């Protein structure tokens, strides 16, 4: 694998999306979480290298409003169905009929929406950092948008709001675009809709995660889904955990 990963871009309708494409073999599309980007979520924690070393093709992209992709300021343009369709557009752009798709947090929500709407394009779905909150919630609290728009992090006192404000600053994100994203991507799936997903699914959540909800309760709703606990990890630290990586590689090796 090349020592330097060079990002590329393509147009999904009116939105330009930045992506990277490393390795060869069965494609695994990586969908990052809110306020993150492909480098922070997938390159730095070693996921791209891990997938490529396993004999697979790692494809990671910046969601709309994030990283090097187009910034949008209308909340309606961040509906989860639109963000899920960006994944399908990336598959179309690369000429990929089916791929394993792994998302973390918001990216897991987008992955679940894609698995329901276009299951024929999803060979398997891996949801990280999202459990029962896919059904019993609408994503992160909308109050985080206010925290992102605050003049300074010093004005933010709620622990969760402060965590995401600091994270957005660390990733050098466009906080106005993120505020629109969190206001617009507040959709969930019903238990009946989740039950109609017919792709192999792995759900991994840190045991100290206060955001995601139970992976076991969600897995019980999806036919054949499997849940994995990521020991002693919270929402921010679970994504790069060794236990999670081993579970994902084992799942990919066993899935049809």
PDB file of C-alpha atoms in Angstrom, residues 9-189:
ATOM      1  CA  UNK A   9     -13.325  13.613  -5.765  1.00  0.00           C
ATOM      2  CA  UNK A  10     -16.529  12.986  -7.680  1.00  0.00           C
ATOM      3  CA  UNK A  11     -19.900  14.656  -8.052  1.00  0.00           C
ATOM      4  CA  UNK A  12     -23.022  13.152  -6.520  1.00  0.00           C
ATOM      5  CA  UNK A  13     -25.611  15.432  -8.062  1.00  0.00           C
ATOM      6  CA  UNK A  14     -24.834  18.960  -6.872  1.00  0.00           C
ATOM      7  CA  UNK A  15     -22.522  17.715  -4.113  1.00  0.00           C
ATOM      8  CA  UNK A  16     -18.807  17.085  -4.594  1.00  0.00           C
ATOM      9  CA  UNK A  17     -17.572  14.262  -2.363  1.00  0.00           C
ATOM     10  CA  UNK A  18     -13.959  13.517  -1.456  1.00  0.00           C
ATOM     11  CA  UNK A  19     -12.907   9.875  -1.107  1.00  0.00           C
ATOM     12  CA  UNK A  20      -9.917   7.571  -0.908  1.00  0.00           C
ATOM     13  CA  UNK A  21      -9.519   4.137  -2.444  1.00  0.00           C
ATOM     14  CA  UNK A  22      -6.821   1.757  -1.193  1.00  0.00           C
ATOM     15  CA  UNK A  23      -6.096  -1.937  -1.616  1.00  0.00           C
ATOM     16  CA  UNK A  24      -7.544  -4.660  -3.800  1.00  0.00           C
ATOM     17  CA  UNK A  25     -10.215  -7.298  -3.335  1.00  0.00           C
ATOM     18  CA  UNK A  26     -13.784  -7.195  -2.073  1.00  0.00           C
ATOM     19  CA  UNK A  27     -14.723  -3.526  -1.516  1.00  0.00           C
ATOM     20  CA  UNK A  28     -15.486  -2.194   1.969  1.00  0.00           C
ATOM     21  CA  UNK A  29     -17.013   1.293   2.037  1.00  0.00           C
ATOM     22  CA  UNK A  30     -16.349   3.270   5.220  1.00  0.00           C
ATOM     23  CA  UNK A  31     -18.828   5.937   6.342  1.00  0.00           C
ATOM     24  CA  UNK A  32     -17.612   8.231   9.123  1.00  0.00           C
ATOM     25  CA  UNK A  33     -19.489   9.784  12.005  1.00  0.00           C
ATOM     26  CA  UNK A  34     -20.737  13.286  12.745  1.00  0.00           C
ATOM     27  CA  UNK A  35     -18.067  16.044  12.855  1.00  0.00           C
ATOM     28  CA  UNK A  36     -15.410  13.553  11.735  1.00  0.00           C
ATOM     29  CA  UNK A  37     -13.886  12.846   8.319  1.00  0.00           C
ATOM     30  CA  UNK A  38     -12.326   9.951   6.432  1.00  0.00           C
ATOM     31  CA  UNK A  39      -8.846  10.585   7.836  1.00  0.00           C
ATOM     32  CA  UNK A  40      -9.864  10.985  11.483  1.00  0.00           C
ATOM     33  CA  UNK A  41     -12.363   8.118  11.509  1.00  0.00           C
ATOM     34  CA  UNK A  42     -10.678   5.584   9.248  1.00  0.00           C
ATOM     35  CA  UNK A  43      -7.058   6.417   8.380  1.00  0.00           C
ATOM     36  CA  UNK A  44      -5.669   7.510  11.752  1.00  0.00           C
ATOM     37  CA  UNK A  45      -7.188   4.582  13.754  1.00  0.00           C
ATOM     38  CA  UNK A  46      -5.677   2.142  11.246  1.00  0.00           C
ATOM     39  CA  UNK A  47      -8.867   0.927   9.613  1.00  0.00           C
ATOM     40  CA  UNK A  48      -7.830   1.603   6.014  1.00  0.00           C
ATOM     41  CA  UNK A  49      -4.515  -0.203   6.519  1.00  0.00           C
ATOM     42  CA  UNK A  50      -6.190  -3.061   8.400  1.00  0.00           C
ATOM     43  CA  UNK A  51      -8.749  -3.649   5.650  1.00  0.00           C
ATOM     44  CA  UNK A  52      -6.181  -3.402   2.854  1.00  0.00           C
ATOM     45  CA  UNK A  53      -3.851  -5.833   4.660  1.00  0.00           C
ATOM     46  CA  UNK A  54      -6.730  -8.310   4.942  1.00  0.00           C
ATOM     47  CA  UNK A  55      -6.896  -8.522   1.145  1.00  0.00           C
ATOM     48  CA  UNK A  56      -9.794  -6.140   0.712  1.00  0.00           C
ATOM     49  CA  UNK A  57     -10.335  -2.762  -0.915  1.00  0.00           C
ATOM     50  CA  UNK A  58     -10.901   0.102   1.545  1.00  0.00           C
ATOM     51  CA  UNK A  59     -12.980   3.024   0.267  1.00  0.00           C
ATOM     52  CA  UNK A  60     -13.657   5.914   2.632  1.00  0.00           C
ATOM     53  CA  UNK A  61     -15.343   9.215   1.843  1.00  0.00           C
ATOM     54  CA  UNK A  62     -16.208  12.507   3.507  1.00  0.00           C
ATOM     55  CA  UNK A  63     -19.938  12.866   4.070  1.00  0.00           C
ATOM     56  CA  UNK A  64     -21.576  15.996   2.698  1.00  0.00           C
ATOM     57  CA  UNK A  65     -20.812  18.929   5.004  1.00  0.00           C
ATOM     58  CA  UNK A  66     -17.675  17.242   6.334  1.00  0.00           C
ATOM     59  CA  UNK A  67     -13.967  17.070   5.544  1.00  0.00           C
ATOM     60  CA  UNK A  68     -13.120  18.042   1.978  1.00  0.00           C
ATOM     61  CA  UNK A  69     -16.659  17.489   0.633  1.00  0.00           C
ATOM     62  CA  UNK A  70     -19.150  20.233  -0.237  1.00  0.00           C
ATOM     63  CA  UNK A  71     -20.449  22.274   2.708  1.00  0.00           C
ATOM     64  CA  UNK A  72     -24.207  22.838   2.750  1.00  0.00           C
ATOM     65  CA  UNK A  73     -26.148  25.112   5.080  1.00  0.00           C
ATOM     66  CA  UNK A  74     -29.759  24.044   4.490  1.00  0.00           C
ATOM     67  CA  UNK A  75     -30.766  21.371   7.039  1.00  0.00           C
ATOM     68  CA  UNK A  76     -33.091  19.770   4.470  1.00  0.00           C
ATOM     69  CA  UNK A  77     -30.044  18.768   2.410  1.00  0.00           C
ATOM     70  CA  UNK A  78     -28.834  16.522   5.239  1.00  0.00           C
ATOM     71  CA  UNK A  79     -31.823  14.194   5.415  1.00  0.00           C
ATOM     72  CA  UNK A  80     -30.512  10.725   6.243  1.00  0.00           C
ATOM     73  CA  UNK A  81     -31.972   9.300   3.029  1.00  0.00           C
ATOM     74  CA  UNK A  82     -29.924  11.804   1.009  1.00  0.00           C
ATOM     75  CA  UNK A  83     -26.764  10.992   2.934  1.00  0.00           C
ATOM     76  CA  UNK A  84     -27.394   7.271   2.433  1.00  0.00           C
ATOM     77  CA  UNK A  85     -27.866   7.899  -1.276  1.00  0.00           C
ATOM     78  CA  UNK A  86     -24.402   9.470  -1.385  1.00  0.00           C
ATOM     79  CA  UNK A  87     -23.036   6.011  -0.533  1.00  0.00           C
ATOM     80  CA  UNK A  88     -24.938   4.512  -3.457  1.00  0.00           C
ATOM     81  CA  UNK A  89     -23.639   7.313  -5.709  1.00  0.00           C
ATOM     82  CA  UNK A  90     -20.067   6.461  -4.693  1.00  0.00           C
ATOM     83  CA  UNK A  91     -20.680   2.811  -5.592  1.00  0.00           C
ATOM     84  CA  UNK A  92     -22.077   3.902  -8.956  1.00  0.00           C
ATOM     85  CA  UNK A  93     -19.102   6.192  -9.582  1.00  0.00           C
ATOM     86  CA  UNK A  94     -16.660   3.351  -8.913  1.00  0.00           C
ATOM     87  CA  UNK A  95     -18.687   0.786 -10.860  1.00  0.00           C
ATOM     88  CA  UNK A  96     -19.226  -1.381  -7.771  1.00  0.00           C
ATOM     89  CA  UNK A  97     -22.372  -3.496  -7.815  1.00  0.00           C
ATOM     90  CA  UNK A  98     -22.224  -4.633  -4.156  1.00  0.00           C
ATOM     91  CA  UNK A  99     -20.006  -3.735  -1.229  1.00  0.00           C
ATOM     92  CA  UNK A 100     -19.634  -4.370   2.456  1.00  0.00           C
ATOM     93  CA  UNK A 101     -20.540  -1.052   4.108  1.00  0.00           C
ATOM     94  CA  UNK A 102     -19.302  -0.045   7.557  1.00  0.00           C
ATOM     95  CA  UNK A 103     -20.495   3.117   9.247  1.00  0.00           C
ATOM     96  CA  UNK A 104     -19.771   4.662  12.610  1.00  0.00           C
ATOM     97  CA  UNK A 105     -22.372   6.639  14.602  1.00  0.00           C
ATOM     98  CA  UNK A 106     -24.088   8.922  12.057  1.00  0.00           C
ATOM     99  CA  UNK A 107     -22.379   6.892   9.347  1.00  0.00           C
ATOM    100  CA  UNK A 108     -23.952   3.748  10.805  1.00  0.00           C
ATOM    101  CA  UNK A 109     -27.370   5.389  10.599  1.00  0.00           C
ATOM    102  CA  UNK A 110     -26.715   6.242   6.952  1.00  0.00           C
ATOM    103  CA  UNK A 111     -25.586   2.653   6.356  1.00  0.00           C
ATOM    104  CA  UNK A 112     -28.770   1.232   7.881  1.00  0.00           C
ATOM    105  CA  UNK A 113     -30.926   3.490   5.695  1.00  0.00           C
ATOM    106  CA  UNK A 114     -28.991   2.297   2.623  1.00  0.00           C
ATOM    107  CA  UNK A 115     -29.361  -1.349   3.657  1.00  0.00           C
ATOM    108  CA  UNK A 116     -33.124  -0.892   3.888  1.00  0.00           C
ATOM    109  CA  UNK A 117     -33.598   1.151   0.693  1.00  0.00           C
ATOM    110  CA  UNK A 118     -30.989  -0.525  -1.533  1.00  0.00           C
ATOM    111  CA  UNK A 119     -30.171  -3.837   0.088  1.00  0.00           C
ATOM    112  CA  UNK A 120     -29.117  -5.290  -3.249  1.00  0.00           C
ATOM    113  CA  UNK A 121     -26.085  -2.962  -3.166  1.00  0.00           C
ATOM    114  CA  UNK A 122     -25.043  -3.932   0.373  1.00  0.00           C
ATOM    115  CA  UNK A 123     -23.224  -7.251   0.750  1.00  0.00           C
ATOM    116  CA  UNK A 124     -23.121  -6.761   4.512  1.00  0.00           C
ATOM    117  CA  UNK A 125     -23.671  -3.870   6.926  1.00  0.00           C
ATOM    118  CA  UNK A 126     -21.450  -3.111   9.904  1.00  0.00           C
ATOM    119  CA  UNK A 127     -22.832  -0.585  12.372  1.00  0.00           C
ATOM    120  CA  UNK A 128     -20.391   0.861  14.883  1.00  0.00           C
ATOM    121  CA  UNK A 129     -21.315   3.309  17.623  1.00  0.00           C
ATOM    122  CA  UNK A 130     -25.052   2.881  16.992  1.00  0.00           C
ATOM    123  CA  UNK A 131     -27.389   0.437  18.653  1.00  0.00           C
ATOM    124  CA  UNK A 132     -31.024   0.794  19.636  1.00  0.00           C
ATOM    125  CA  UNK A 133     -30.850   4.564  19.154  1.00  0.00           C
ATOM    126  CA  UNK A 134     -31.355   3.809  15.465  1.00  0.00           C
ATOM    127  CA  UNK A 135     -34.953   3.019  16.425  1.00  0.00           C
ATOM    128  CA  UNK A 136     -35.481   4.802  19.725  1.00  0.00           C
ATOM    129  CA  UNK A 137     -33.901   8.117  18.856  1.00  0.00           C
ATOM    130  CA  UNK A 138     -33.179  10.635  16.136  1.00  0.00           C
ATOM    131  CA  UNK A 139     -29.420  10.889  16.401  1.00  0.00           C
ATOM    132  CA  UNK A 140     -27.495  13.263  18.591  1.00  0.00           C
ATOM    133  CA  UNK A 141     -29.376  15.932  20.590  1.00  0.00           C
ATOM    134  CA  UNK A 142     -30.299  18.946  18.471  1.00  0.00           C
ATOM    135  CA  UNK A 143     -28.857  21.142  21.213  1.00  0.00           C
ATOM    136  CA  UNK A 144     -25.411  20.204  19.891  1.00  0.00           C
ATOM    137  CA  UNK A 145     -26.149  22.548  16.984  1.00  0.00           C
ATOM    138  CA  UNK A 146     -26.363  25.437  19.434  1.00  0.00           C
ATOM    139  CA  UNK A 147     -23.062  24.364  20.973  1.00  0.00           C
ATOM    140  CA  UNK A 148     -21.465  24.389  17.537  1.00  0.00           C
ATOM    141  CA  UNK A 149     -22.754  27.905  16.906  1.00  0.00           C
ATOM    142  CA  UNK A 150     -21.645  29.262  20.303  1.00  0.00           C
ATOM    143  CA  UNK A 151     -19.002  32.017  20.111  1.00  0.00           C
ATOM    144  CA  UNK A 152     -16.557  29.940  22.158  1.00  0.00           C
ATOM    145  CA  UNK A 153     -16.270  26.488  23.671  1.00  0.00           C
ATOM    146  CA  UNK A 154     -16.166  28.306  27.005  1.00  0.00           C
ATOM    147  CA  UNK A 155     -19.867  29.078  26.493  1.00  0.00           C
ATOM    148  CA  UNK A 156     -20.719  25.351  26.322  1.00  0.00           C
ATOM    149  CA  UNK A 157     -21.272  23.663  29.682  1.00  0.00           C
ATOM    150  CA  UNK A 158     -23.210  20.459  28.887  1.00  0.00           C
ATOM    151  CA  UNK A 159     -20.646  17.600  28.807  1.00  0.00           C
ATOM    152  CA  UNK A 160     -21.917  15.927  25.625  1.00  0.00           C
ATOM    153  CA  UNK A 161     -22.361  19.223  23.787  1.00  0.00           C
ATOM    154  CA  UNK A 162     -18.901  20.309  24.879  1.00  0.00           C
ATOM    155  CA  UNK A 163     -17.409  16.995  23.712  1.00  0.00           C
ATOM    156  CA  UNK A 164     -18.734  17.423  20.186  1.00  0.00           C
ATOM    157  CA  UNK A 165     -17.824  21.127  20.049  1.00  0.00           C
ATOM    158  CA  UNK A 166     -14.234  20.294  20.995  1.00  0.00           C
ATOM    159  CA  UNK A 167     -14.188  17.415  18.495  1.00  0.00           C
ATOM    160  CA  UNK A 168     -15.473  19.692  15.709  1.00  0.00           C
ATOM    161  CA  UNK A 169     -12.716  22.184  16.491  1.00  0.00           C
ATOM    162  CA  UNK A 170     -10.103  19.416  16.540  1.00  0.00           C
ATOM    163  CA  UNK A 171     -11.181  18.200  13.098  1.00  0.00           C
ATOM    164  CA  UNK A 172     -11.207  21.814  11.809  1.00  0.00           C
ATOM    165  CA  UNK A 173     -14.785  21.356  10.694  1.00  0.00           C
ATOM    166  CA  UNK A 174     -17.146  23.957   9.272  1.00  0.00           C
ATOM    167  CA  UNK A 175     -19.295  24.322  12.391  1.00  0.00           C
ATOM    168  CA  UNK A 176     -22.115  26.117  10.545  1.00  0.00           C
ATOM    169  CA  UNK A 177     -22.416  23.183   8.128  1.00  0.00           C
ATOM    170  CA  UNK A 178     -22.347  20.721  11.025  1.00  0.00           C
ATOM    171  CA  UNK A 179     -25.130  22.602  12.798  1.00  0.00           C
ATOM    172  CA  UNK A 180     -27.269  22.310   9.650  1.00  0.00           C
ATOM    173  CA  UNK A 181     -26.383  18.610   9.438  1.00  0.00           C
ATOM    174  CA  UNK A 182     -27.465  17.793  12.971  1.00  0.00           C
ATOM    175  CA  UNK A 183     -30.728  19.699  12.477  1.00  0.00           C
ATOM    176  CA  UNK A 184     -31.502  17.970   9.192  1.00  0.00           C
ATOM    177  CA  UNK A 185     -30.403  14.363   9.769  1.00  0.00           C
ATOM    178  CA  UNK A 186     -32.831  13.555  12.560  1.00  0.00           C
ATOM    179  CA  UNK A 187     -34.510  10.482  11.148  1.00  0.00           C
ATOM    180  CA  UNK A 188     -34.900   7.027  12.640  1.00  0.00           C
ATOM    181  CA  UNK A 189     -36.165   3.662  11.452  1.00  0.00           C
TER     182      UNK A 189
END
